[in-house]
mmCIF file of C-alpha atoms and ligand atoms in Angstrom:
data_model
loop_
_atom_site.group_PDB
_atom_site.id
_atom_site.type_symbol
_atom_site.label_atom_id
_atom_site.label_comp_id
_atom_site.label_asym_id
_atom_site.label_seq_id
_atom_site.Cartn_x
_atom_site.Cartn_y
_atom_site.Cartn_z
ATOM 1 C CA MET A 956 33.382 96.230 69.770
ATOM 2 C CA GLU A 957 36.108 97.722 71.882
ATOM 3 C CA LYS A 958 39.198 99.456 70.671
ATOM 4 C CA ILE A 959 42.474 98.810 72.434
ATOM 5 C CA ILE A 960 44.390 102.003 73.175
ATOM 6 C CA SER A 961 47.205 100.352 75.089
ATOM 7 C CA ASN A 962 47.940 96.775 75.993
ATOM 8 C CA LYS A 963 49.954 96.729 79.197
ATOM 9 C CA ILE A 964 50.213 95.250 82.657
ATOM 10 C CA GLN A 965 52.422 95.663 85.698
ATOM 11 C CA CYS A 966 53.940 92.560 87.212
ATOM 12 C CA LYS A 967 53.178 92.325 90.935
ATOM 13 C CA HIS A 968 56.349 90.346 91.591
ATOM 14 C CA CYS A 969 59.083 92.491 89.997
ATOM 15 C CA GLY A 970 57.077 95.692 89.454
ATOM 16 C CA GLU A 971 57.983 95.994 85.805
ATOM 17 C CA ILE A 972 55.421 97.490 83.422
ATOM 18 C CA ILE A 973 55.323 95.680 80.108
ATOM 19 C CA GLU A 974 53.477 96.717 76.987
ATOM 20 C CA SER A 975 52.750 95.013 73.685
ATOM 21 C CA LYS A 976 52.569 97.574 70.889
ATOM 22 C CA HIS A 977 52.358 95.284 67.890
ATOM 23 C CA ILE A 978 50.217 92.250 67.164
ATOM 24 C CA HIS A 979 53.109 89.799 67.334
ATOM 25 C CA GLU A 980 55.107 91.617 70.008
ATOM 26 C CA PHE A 981 55.379 89.198 72.901
ATOM 27 C CA VAL A 982 56.873 90.921 75.956
ATOM 28 C CA THR A 983 57.844 89.198 79.193
ATOM 29 C CA CYS A 984 58.715 90.964 82.447
ATOM 30 C CA LYS A 985 62.160 90.566 83.934
ATOM 31 C CA CYS A 986 61.139 87.927 86.505
ATOM 32 C CA GLU A 987 59.329 86.013 83.730
ATOM 33 C CA THR A 988 56.083 85.630 85.657
ATOM 34 C CA CYS A 989 53.860 87.422 83.169
ATOM 35 C CA SER A 990 53.753 88.374 79.524
ATOM 36 C CA VAL A 991 51.601 90.422 77.164
ATOM 37 C CA ASP A 992 50.964 89.883 73.478
ATOM 38 C CA GLY A 993 48.553 90.982 70.774
ATOM 39 C CA GLY A 994 49.333 94.710 70.544
ATOM 40 C CA HIS A 995 46.269 96.771 69.737
ATOM 41 C CA TYR A 996 44.423 93.813 68.213
ATOM 42 C CA HIS A 997 43.734 91.593 71.172
ATOM 43 C CA LEU A 998 44.676 91.496 74.855
ATOM 44 C CA SER A 999 46.641 88.349 75.406
ATOM 45 C CA ARG A 1000 48.226 87.552 78.773
ATOM 46 C CA SER A 1001 50.315 84.750 80.176
ATOM 47 C CA TYR A 1002 51.004 84.312 83.853
ATOM 48 C CA LYS A 1003 52.018 81.664 86.340
ATOM 49 C CA ASN A 1004 49.338 81.602 89.043
ATOM 50 C CA SER A 1005 46.332 83.840 88.446
ATOM 51 C CA PRO A 1006 45.724 87.356 87.075
ATOM 52 C CA GLU A 1007 44.889 88.608 90.606
ATOM 53 C CA GLU A 1008 48.140 87.324 92.037
ATOM 54 C CA ASP A 1009 50.489 88.080 89.191
ATOM 55 C CA PHE A 1010 49.689 91.428 87.555
ATOM 56 C CA VAL A 1011 47.836 94.732 87.643
ATOM 57 C CA GLU A 1012 45.834 95.459 84.517
ATOM 58 C CA LEU A 1013 46.872 98.823 83.044
ATOM 59 C CA SER A 1014 45.398 98.533 79.574
ATOM 60 C CA GLU A 1015 43.215 101.259 78.182
ATOM 61 C CA VAL A 1016 40.224 100.160 76.176
ATOM 62 C CA GLU A 1017 37.714 102.410 74.484
ATOM 63 C CA GLU A 1018 34.126 101.290 74.027
ATOM 64 C CA ASP A 1019 33.154 101.735 70.413
ATOM 65 C CA ASN A 1020 29.398 101.222 70.357
ATOM 66 C CA ARG A 1021 28.047 104.135 68.435
HETATM 67 ZN ZN1 ZN B 1094 57.804 90.169 86.866
#
């Protein structure tokens, strides 16, 4: 299991950093290329082309395998 500390990405097209803080908080960057959703429950992304082309992953995830 991993625990999500923060759920955020930076759009490579407009440079905006967007973060989803709540499970149903869907956030889209200002150029509308990418979005995050899922808050601290699951990492959900939407993008136009591919993750490599569209955003930088900035999420922090903690491994919880004690
Ligand atoms: Zn953008």
